[in-house]
Coordinates of C-alpha atoms and ligand atoms in Angstrom, one line a residue:
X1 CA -99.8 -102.9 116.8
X2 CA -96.2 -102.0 115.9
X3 CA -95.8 -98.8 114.0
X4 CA -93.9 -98.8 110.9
X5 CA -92.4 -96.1 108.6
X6 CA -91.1 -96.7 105.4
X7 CA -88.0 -94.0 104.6
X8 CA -87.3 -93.7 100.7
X9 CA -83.5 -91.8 100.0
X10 CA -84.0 -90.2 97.1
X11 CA -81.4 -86.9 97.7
X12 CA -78.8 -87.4 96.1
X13 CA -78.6 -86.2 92.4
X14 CA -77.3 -89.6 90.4
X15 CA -74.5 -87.9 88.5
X16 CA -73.9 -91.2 86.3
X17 CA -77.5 -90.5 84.6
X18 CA -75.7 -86.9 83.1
X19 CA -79.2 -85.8 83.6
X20 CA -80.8 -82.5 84.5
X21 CA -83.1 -84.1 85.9
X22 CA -83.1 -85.7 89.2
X23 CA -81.9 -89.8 89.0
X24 CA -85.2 -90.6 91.2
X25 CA -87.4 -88.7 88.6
X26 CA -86.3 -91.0 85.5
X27 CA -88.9 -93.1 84.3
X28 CA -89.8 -96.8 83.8
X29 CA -93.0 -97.8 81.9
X30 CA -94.8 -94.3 82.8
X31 CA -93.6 -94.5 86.4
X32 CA -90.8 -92.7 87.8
X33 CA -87.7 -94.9 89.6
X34 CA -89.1 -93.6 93.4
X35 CA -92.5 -93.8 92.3
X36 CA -92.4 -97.8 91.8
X37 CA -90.5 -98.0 95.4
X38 CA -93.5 -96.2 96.6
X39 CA -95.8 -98.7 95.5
X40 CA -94.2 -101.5 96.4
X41 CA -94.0 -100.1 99.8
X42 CA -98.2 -99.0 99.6
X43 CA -98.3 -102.9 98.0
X44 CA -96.7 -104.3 101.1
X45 CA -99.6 -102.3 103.2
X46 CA -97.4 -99.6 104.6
X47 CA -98.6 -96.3 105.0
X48 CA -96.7 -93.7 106.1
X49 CA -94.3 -93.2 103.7
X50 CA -91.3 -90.6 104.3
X51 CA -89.1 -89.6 101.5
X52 CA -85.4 -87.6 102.2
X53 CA -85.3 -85.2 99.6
X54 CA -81.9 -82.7 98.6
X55 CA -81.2 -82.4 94.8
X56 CA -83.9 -80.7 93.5
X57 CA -86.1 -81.5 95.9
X58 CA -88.8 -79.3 94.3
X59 CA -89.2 -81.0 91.6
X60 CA -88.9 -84.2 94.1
X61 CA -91.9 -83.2 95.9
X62 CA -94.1 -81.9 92.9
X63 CA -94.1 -85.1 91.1
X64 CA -95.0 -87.7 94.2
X65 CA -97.2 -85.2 95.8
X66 CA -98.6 -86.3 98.7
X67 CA -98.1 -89.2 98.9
X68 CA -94.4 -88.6 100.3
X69 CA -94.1 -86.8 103.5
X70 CA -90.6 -84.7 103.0
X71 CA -87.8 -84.4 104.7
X72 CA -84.5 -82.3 103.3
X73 CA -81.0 -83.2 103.4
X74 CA -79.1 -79.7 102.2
X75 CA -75.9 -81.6 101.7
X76 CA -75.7 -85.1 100.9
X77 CA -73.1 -86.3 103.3
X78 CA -74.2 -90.0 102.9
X79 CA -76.7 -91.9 103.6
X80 CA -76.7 -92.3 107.5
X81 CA -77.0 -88.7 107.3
X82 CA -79.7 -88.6 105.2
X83 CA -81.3 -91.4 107.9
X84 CA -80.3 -88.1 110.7
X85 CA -82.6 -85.7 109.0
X86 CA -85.8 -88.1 109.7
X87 CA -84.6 -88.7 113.4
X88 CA -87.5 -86.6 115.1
X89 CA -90.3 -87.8 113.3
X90 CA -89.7 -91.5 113.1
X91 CA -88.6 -90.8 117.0
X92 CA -92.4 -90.2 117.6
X93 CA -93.9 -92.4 115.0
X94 CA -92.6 -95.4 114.7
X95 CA -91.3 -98.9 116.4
X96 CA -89.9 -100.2 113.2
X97 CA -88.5 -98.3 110.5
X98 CA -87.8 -100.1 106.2
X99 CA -85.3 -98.0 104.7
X100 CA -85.2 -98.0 100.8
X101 CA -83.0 -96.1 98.2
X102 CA -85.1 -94.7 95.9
X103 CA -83.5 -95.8 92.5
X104 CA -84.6 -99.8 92.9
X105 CA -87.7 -99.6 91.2
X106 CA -87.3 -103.6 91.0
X107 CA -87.8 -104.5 94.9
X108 CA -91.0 -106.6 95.4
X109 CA -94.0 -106.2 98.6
X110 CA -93.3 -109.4 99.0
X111 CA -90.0 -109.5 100.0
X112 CA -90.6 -106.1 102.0
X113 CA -93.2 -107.8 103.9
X114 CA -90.4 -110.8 104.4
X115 CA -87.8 -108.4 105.3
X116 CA -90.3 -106.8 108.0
X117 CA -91.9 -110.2 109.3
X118 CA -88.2 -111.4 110.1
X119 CA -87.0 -108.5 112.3
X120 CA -90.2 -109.4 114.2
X121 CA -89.8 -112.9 114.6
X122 CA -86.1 -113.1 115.3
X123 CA -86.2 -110.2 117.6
X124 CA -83.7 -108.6 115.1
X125 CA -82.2 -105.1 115.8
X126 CA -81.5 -104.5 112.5
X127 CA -81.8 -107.2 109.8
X128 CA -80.1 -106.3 105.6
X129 CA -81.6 -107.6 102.8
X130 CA -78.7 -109.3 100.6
X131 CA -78.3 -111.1 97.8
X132 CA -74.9 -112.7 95.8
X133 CA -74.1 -111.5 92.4
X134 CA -71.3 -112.6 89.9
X135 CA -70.2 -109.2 89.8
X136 CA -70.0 -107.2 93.0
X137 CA -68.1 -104.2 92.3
X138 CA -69.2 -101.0 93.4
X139 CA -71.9 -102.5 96.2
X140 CA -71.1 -103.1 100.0
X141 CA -69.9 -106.3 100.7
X142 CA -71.6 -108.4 104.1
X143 CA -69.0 -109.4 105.8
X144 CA -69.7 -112.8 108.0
X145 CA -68.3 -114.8 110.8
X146 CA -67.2 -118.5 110.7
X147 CA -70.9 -119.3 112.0
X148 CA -72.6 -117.2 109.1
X149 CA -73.5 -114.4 111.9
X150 CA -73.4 -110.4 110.1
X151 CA -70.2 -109.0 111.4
X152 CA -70.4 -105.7 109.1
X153 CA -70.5 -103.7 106.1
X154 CA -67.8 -102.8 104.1
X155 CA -68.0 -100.4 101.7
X156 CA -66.1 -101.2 98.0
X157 CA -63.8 -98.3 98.3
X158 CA -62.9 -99.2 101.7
X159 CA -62.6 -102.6 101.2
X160 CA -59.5 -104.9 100.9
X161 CA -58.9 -107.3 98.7
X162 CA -60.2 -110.4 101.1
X163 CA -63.1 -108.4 101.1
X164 CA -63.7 -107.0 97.1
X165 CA -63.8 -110.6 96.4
X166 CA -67.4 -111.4 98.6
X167 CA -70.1 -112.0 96.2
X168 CA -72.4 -111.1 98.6
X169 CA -74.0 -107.3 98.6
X170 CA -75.4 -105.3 100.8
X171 CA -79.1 -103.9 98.8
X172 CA -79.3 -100.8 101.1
X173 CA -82.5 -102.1 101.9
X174 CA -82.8 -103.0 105.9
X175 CA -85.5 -102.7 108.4
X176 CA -84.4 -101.2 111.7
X177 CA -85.9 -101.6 115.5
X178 CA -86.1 -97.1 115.8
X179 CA -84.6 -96.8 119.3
X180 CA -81.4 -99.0 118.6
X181 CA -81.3 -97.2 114.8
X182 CA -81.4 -93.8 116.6
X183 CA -78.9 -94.6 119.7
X184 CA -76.0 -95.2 116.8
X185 CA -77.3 -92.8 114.2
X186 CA -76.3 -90.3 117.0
X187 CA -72.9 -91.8 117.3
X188 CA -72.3 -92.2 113.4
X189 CA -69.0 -91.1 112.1
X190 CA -67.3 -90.0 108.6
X191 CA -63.8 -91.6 109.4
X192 CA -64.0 -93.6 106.3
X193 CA -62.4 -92.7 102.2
X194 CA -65.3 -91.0 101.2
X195 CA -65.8 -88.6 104.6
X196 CA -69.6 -89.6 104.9
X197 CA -71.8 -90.5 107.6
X198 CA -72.3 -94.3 106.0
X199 CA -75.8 -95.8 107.3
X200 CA -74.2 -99.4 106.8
X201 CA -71.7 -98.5 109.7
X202 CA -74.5 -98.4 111.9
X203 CA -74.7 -102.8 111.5
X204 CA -71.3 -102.7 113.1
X205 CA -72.3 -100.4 115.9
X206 CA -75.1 -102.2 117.1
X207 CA -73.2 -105.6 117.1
X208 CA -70.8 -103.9 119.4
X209 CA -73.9 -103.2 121.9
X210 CA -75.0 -107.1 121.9
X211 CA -77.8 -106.1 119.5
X212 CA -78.9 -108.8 117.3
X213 CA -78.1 -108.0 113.3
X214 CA -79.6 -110.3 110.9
X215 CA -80.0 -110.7 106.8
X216 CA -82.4 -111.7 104.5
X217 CA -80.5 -112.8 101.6
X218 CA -82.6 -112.8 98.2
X219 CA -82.4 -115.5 95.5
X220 CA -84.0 -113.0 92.8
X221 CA -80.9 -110.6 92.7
X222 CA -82.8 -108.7 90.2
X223 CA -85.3 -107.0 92.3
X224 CA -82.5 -105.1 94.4
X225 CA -80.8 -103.5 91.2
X226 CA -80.0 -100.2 91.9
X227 CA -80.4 -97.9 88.9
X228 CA -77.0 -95.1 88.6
X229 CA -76.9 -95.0 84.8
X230 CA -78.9 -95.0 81.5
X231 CA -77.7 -98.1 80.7
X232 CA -78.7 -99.7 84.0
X233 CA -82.6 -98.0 83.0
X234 CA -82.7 -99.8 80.5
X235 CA -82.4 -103.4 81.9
X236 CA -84.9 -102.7 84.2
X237 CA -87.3 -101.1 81.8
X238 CA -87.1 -104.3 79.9
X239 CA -87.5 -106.4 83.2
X240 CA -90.7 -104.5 84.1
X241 CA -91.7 -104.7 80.5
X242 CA -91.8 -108.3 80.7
X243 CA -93.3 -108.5 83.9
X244 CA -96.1 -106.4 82.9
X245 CA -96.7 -108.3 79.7
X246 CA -96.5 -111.7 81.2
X247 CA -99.6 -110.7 83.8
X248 CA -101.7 -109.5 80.6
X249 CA -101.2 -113.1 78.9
X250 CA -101.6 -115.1 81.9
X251 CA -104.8 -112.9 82.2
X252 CA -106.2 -113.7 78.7
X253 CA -104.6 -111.1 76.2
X254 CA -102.9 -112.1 73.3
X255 CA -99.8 -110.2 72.3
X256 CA -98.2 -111.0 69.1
X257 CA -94.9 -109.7 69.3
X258 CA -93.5 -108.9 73.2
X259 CA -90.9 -107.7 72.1
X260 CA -92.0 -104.9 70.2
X261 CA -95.4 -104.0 72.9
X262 CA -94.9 -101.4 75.6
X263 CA -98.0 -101.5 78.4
X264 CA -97.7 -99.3 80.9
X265 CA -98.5 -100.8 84.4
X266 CA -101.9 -99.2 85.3
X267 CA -103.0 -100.4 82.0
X268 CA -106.2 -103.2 82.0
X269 CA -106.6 -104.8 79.2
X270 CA -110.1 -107.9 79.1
X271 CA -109.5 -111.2 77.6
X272 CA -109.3 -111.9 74.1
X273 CA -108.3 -108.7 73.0
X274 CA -105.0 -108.9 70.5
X275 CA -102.1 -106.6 71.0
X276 CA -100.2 -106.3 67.2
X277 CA -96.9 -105.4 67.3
X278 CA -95.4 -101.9 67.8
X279 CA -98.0 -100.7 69.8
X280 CA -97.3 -98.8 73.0
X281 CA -100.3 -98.4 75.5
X282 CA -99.5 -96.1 78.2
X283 CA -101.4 -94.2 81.4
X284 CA -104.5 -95.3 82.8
X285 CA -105.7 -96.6 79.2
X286 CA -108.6 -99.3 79.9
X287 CA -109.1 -101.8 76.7
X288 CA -112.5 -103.9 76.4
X289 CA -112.8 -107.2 75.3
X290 CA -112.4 -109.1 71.8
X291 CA -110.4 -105.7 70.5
X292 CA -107.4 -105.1 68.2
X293 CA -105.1 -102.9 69.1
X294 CA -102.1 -102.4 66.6
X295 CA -100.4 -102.8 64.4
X296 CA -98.6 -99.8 66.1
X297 CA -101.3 -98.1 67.9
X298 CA -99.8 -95.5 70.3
X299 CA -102.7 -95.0 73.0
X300 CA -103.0 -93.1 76.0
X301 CA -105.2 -92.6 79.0
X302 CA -108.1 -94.0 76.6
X303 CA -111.3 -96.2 77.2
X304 CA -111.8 -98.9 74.3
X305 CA -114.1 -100.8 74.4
X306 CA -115.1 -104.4 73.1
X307 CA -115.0 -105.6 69.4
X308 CA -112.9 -102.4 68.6
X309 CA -109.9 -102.4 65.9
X310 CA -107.4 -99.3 66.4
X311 CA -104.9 -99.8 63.4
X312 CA -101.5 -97.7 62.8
X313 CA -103.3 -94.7 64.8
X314 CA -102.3 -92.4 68.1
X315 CA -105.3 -91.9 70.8
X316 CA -105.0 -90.0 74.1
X317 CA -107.3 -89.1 76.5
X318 CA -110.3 -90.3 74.6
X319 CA -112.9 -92.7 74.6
X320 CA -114.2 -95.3 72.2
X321 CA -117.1 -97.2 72.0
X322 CA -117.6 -101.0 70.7
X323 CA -117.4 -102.2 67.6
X324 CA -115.7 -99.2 65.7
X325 CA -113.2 -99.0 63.8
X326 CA -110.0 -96.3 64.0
X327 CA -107.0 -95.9 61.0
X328 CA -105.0 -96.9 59.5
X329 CA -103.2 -93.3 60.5
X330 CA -105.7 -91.6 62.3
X331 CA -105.2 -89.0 65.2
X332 CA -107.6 -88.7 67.8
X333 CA -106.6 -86.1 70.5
X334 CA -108.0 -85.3 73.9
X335 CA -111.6 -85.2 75.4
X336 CA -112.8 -86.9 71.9
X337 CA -116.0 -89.7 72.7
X338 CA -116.7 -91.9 70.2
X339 CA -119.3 -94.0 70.1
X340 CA -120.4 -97.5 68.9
X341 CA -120.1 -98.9 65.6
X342 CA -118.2 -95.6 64.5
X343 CA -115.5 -95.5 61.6
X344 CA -112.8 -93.2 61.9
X345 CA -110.5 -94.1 58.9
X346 CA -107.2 -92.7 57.4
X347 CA -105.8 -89.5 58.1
X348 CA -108.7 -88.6 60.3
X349 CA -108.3 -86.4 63.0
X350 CA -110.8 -85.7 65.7
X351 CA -110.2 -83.4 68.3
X352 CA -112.2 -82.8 71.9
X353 CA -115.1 -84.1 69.4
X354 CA -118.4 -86.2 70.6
X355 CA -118.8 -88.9 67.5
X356 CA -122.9 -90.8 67.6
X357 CA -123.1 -94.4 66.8
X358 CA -122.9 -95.5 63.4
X359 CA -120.9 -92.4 62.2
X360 CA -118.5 -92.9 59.5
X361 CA -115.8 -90.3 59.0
X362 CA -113.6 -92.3 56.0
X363 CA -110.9 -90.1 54.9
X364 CA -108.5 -86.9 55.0
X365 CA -111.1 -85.3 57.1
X366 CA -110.5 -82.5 60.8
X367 CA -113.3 -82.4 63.0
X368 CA -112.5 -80.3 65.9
X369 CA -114.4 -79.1 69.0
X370 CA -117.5 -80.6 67.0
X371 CA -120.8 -82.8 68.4
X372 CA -121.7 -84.9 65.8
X373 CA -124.4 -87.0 65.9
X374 CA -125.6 -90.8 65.1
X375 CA -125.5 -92.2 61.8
X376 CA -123.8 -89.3 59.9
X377 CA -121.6 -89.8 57.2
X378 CA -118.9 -87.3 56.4
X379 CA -117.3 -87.6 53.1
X380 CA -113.8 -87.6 52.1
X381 CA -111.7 -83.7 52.8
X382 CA -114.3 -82.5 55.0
X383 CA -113.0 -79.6 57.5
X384 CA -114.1 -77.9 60.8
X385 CA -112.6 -75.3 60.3
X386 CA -113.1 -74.3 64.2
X387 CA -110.1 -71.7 64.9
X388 CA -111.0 -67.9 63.7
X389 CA -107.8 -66.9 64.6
X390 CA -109.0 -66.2 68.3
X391 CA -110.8 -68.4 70.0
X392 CA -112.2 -71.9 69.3
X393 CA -115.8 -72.2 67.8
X394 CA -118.4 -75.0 68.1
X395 CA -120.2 -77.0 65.2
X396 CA -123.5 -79.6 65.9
X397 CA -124.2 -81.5 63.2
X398 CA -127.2 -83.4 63.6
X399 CA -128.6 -87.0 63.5
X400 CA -128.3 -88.3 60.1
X401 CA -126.8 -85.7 58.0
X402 CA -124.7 -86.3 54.9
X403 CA -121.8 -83.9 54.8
X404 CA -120.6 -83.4 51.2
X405 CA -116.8 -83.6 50.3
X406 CA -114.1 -80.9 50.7
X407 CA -117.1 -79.3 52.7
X408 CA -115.6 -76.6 55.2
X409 CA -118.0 -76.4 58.0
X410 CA -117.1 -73.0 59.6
X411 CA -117.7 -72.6 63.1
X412 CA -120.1 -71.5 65.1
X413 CA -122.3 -73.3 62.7
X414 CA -125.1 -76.2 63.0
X415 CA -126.1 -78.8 60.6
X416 CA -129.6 -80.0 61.7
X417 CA -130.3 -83.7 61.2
X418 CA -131.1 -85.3 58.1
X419 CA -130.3 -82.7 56.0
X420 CA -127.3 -83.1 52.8
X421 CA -124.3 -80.6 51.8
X422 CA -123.3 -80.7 48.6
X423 CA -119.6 -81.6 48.0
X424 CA -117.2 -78.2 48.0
X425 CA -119.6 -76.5 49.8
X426 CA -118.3 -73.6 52.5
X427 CA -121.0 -73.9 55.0
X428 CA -121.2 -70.6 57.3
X429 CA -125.1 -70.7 58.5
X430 CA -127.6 -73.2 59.5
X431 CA -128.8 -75.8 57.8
X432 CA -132.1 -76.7 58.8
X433 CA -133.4 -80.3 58.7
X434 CA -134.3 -82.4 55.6
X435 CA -132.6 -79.5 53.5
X436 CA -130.3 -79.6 50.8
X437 CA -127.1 -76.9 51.3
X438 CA -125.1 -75.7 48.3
X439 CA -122.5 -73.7 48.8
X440 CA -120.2 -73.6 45.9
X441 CA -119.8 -71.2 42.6
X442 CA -121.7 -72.9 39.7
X443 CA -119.8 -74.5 37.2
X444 CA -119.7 -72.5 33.8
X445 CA -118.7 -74.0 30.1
X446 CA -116.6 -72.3 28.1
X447 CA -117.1 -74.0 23.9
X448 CA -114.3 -74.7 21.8
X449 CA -111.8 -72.6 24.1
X450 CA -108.9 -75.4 24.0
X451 CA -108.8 -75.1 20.1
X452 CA -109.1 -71.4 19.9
X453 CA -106.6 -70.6 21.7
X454 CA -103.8 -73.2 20.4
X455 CA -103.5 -75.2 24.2
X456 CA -104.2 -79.1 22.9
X457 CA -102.5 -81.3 25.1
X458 CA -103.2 -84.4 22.1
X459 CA -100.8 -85.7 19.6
X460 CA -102.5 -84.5 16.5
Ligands
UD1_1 C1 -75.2 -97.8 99.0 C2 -74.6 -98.6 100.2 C3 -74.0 -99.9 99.7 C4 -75.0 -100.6 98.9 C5 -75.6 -99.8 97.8 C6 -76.8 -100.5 97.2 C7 -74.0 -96.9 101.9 C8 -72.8 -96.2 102.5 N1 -73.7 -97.8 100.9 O1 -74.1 -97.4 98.2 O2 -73.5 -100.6 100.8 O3 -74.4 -101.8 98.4 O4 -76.2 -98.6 98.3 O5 -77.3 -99.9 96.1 O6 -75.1 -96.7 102.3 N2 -78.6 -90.7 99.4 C9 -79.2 -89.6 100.1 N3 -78.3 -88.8 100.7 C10 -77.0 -88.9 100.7 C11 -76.4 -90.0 100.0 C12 -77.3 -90.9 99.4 O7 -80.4 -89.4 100.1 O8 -76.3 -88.1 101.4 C13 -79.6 -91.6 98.7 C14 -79.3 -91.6 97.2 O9 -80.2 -90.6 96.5 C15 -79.7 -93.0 96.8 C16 -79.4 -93.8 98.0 O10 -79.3 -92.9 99.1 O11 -81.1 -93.1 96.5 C17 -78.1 -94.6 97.9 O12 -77.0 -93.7 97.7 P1 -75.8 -94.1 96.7 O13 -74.9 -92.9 96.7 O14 -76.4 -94.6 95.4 O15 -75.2 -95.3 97.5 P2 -74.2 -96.3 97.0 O16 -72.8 -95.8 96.8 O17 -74.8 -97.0 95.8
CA2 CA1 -76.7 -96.6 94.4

């Protein structure tokens, strides 16, 4: 078996982004640019992945983790230098060797496997992918012979006029055979206007040994867009965006409005669920069947699950049973596990909170760092109030229980099952079961006081 290793450039900093952040880092749908190369590359079955790494490679190497082995380029001389840094490892480990820029988030497995299959076939020493685009400027042109052979490269600030007006560019995607890629790696030069070691040179340079140079030219000129501004990040996102929304409808979801939905790509979503408009779905968020998500429901990282409604609200990290209901305007925030057949209605929020079945929380109501069992009902204004200005307390309320409005429940406390508070009560000890808790000052009358002392609010 032949040996493959994909390299991803991804040193240079991407100056046209006016970013502090590295251009690589930018994101797409939840993903950063060199993360969806990555993928694609994983997608097309490749496994050892090798990323050149320069502008702030640190912060490079802490987002893709592992699954990037590094190599750094201190100064970005070009890209056939960035190629030289790799030399000794893809020496040992490889027979073939995919190089990819790391801001074309667009580029398909497919058409990596194609490029790779190719080389193979035709015995190729080097083979470019290509594609032809109305507008050309700023790319390398492929410069070919009578008989459609690959003659070269040429950059677009070296290029002359004959040559600015080829419509067909180089991607910077290629798959090399290592040993012929390494003999003229070693022989690279920076005679050329920008004084950099240029990795499309090398084409040239192995034509001049007899070495066979081929292309794969693309139809779908899309999918090698390279990404050097905000504006450019923006096409793609919407490309992506479409792409991921189209899979979810062929698959059975129903989204009202595409062009106000934003699903992350790791998102799953079962058939027959409805996506309303304005609703962004993002992380690893998994949606049941038969749901409602939106109108503008911003969800992250949740679980829903079937026969669920989630109106106007904002969930992360959370989980939610069938058949419940959530908003309009409620917050749920993270590690909060509601159950079945729960109502969480407006201006609710829950917080790293376990919610029974059957539960209804209506209205104006925080319930934080809580367990809270099945079949409760609190009423409208009810507080944890969890937070002694020091650390974070628990409540339990139990099975049952009917929590009184504008009750403050204040933590550590525990309300056992089937017991009532009265409304306004401030509950700071336990309530045992089947109990009544009244908490509140009584109520005292005060005769004739209005008239006595001259405060009528009627026209008399
Ligand atoms: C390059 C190609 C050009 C092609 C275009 C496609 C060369 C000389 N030119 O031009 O033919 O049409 O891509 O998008 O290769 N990088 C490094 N180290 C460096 C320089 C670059 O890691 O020293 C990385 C960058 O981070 C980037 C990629 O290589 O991910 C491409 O570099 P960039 O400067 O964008 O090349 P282009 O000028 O676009
Ligand atoms: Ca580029």
């Amino acid at each position: 078996m032949d040996k493959l290793v994909a390299l991803l450039l991804a040193a240079g900093e991407g100056k046209r982004m006016k970013s502090k952040k590295p251009k690589v880092l930018h994101k797409i749908m939840g993903k950063a640019l060199l993360e969806w190369v990555c993928e694609s590359v994983l997608e097309a079955g490749i496994r050892d992945c090798v990323g050149v790494v320069g502008h702030k490679s640190e912060e490079v190497e802490k987002y893709m983790g592992n699954r990037l082995k590094y190599f750094y380029q201190k100064e970005q001389l070009g890209t056939g230098h960035a190629v030289m840094q790799t030399i000794d490892y893809i020496k040992d480990n490889s027979d073939y060797v995919l190089i990819l820029c790391g801001d074309t988030p667009l580029i398909k497995s497919d058409t990596l496997n194609k490029a790779i299959d190719k080389v193979k076939n035709k015995d190729f020493g080097a083979l470019i992918i290509t594609t032809t685009v109305n507008n050309p400027k700023g790319y390398g042109r492929i410069i070919r012979d009578n008989n459609q052979n690959v003659l070269k490269i040429v950059e677009e600030k070296d290029a002359n006029e004959n040559e600015k007006s080829i419509n067909e560019i180089n991607s910077g995607m290629y798959c090399f055979k290592t040993d012929y890629l390494i003999e003229v790696l070693r022989n690279l030069d920076n005679n050329n206007s920008q004084s950099e070691y240029y990795l499309t040179d090398t084409i040239e340079m192995l034509l001049k040994k007899d070495i066979k140079v081929g292309a794969l030219k693309i139809n779908e000129s899309n999918e090698i867009m390279g990404i050097n501004d905000r504006k450019q990040l923006s096409i793609a996102t919407q490309i992506i965006k479409e792409d991921i929304l189209s899979h979810h409808m062929e698959n059975g979801v129903t989204i009202i409005d595409p062009k106000t939905t934003f699903i992350d790509k790791d998102v799953k979503i079962g058939i027959d669920t409805t996506i309303m408009p304005g609703s962004i779905i993002q992380g690893n968020t998994i949606i049941g069947e038969d749901s409602i998500i939106g109108p503008n429901a911003n969800i992250t990282s949740t679980e829903i699950g079937d026969f669920t409604k989630i109106n106007n609200s904002t969930i992360v990290e959370s989980k939610i049973g069938n058949f419940s209901n959530v908003g309009p305007y409620a917050y749920i925030r993270p590690k909060s596990v509601v159950g079945n057949n729960v109502k969480i209605g407006d201006f609710v929020e829950i917080k790293a909170t376990v919610i029974g079945d059957k539960t209804k929380i209506s209205h104006l109501t925080y319930v934080g760092d809580a367990q809270i069992g099945k079949n409760v009902n609190i009423g409208c204004g009810v507080v944890v109030v969890n937070y002694d200005g020091k650390k974070k307390n628990k409540t339990i309320v139990g099975d049952n229980a009917f929590i009184g409005c504008n009750t403050n429940l204040v933590s550590p406390v525990e309300v056992k099952s089937n017991s009532y508070i009265a409304a306004g009560s401030t509950i700071t000890k336990e309530v045992p079961e089947n109990s009544l808790a009244i908490a509140r000052s009584k109520q005292t009358i005060i005769d004739g006081w209005v008239k006595r002392k001259g405060m009528s609010r009627g026209i008399d």
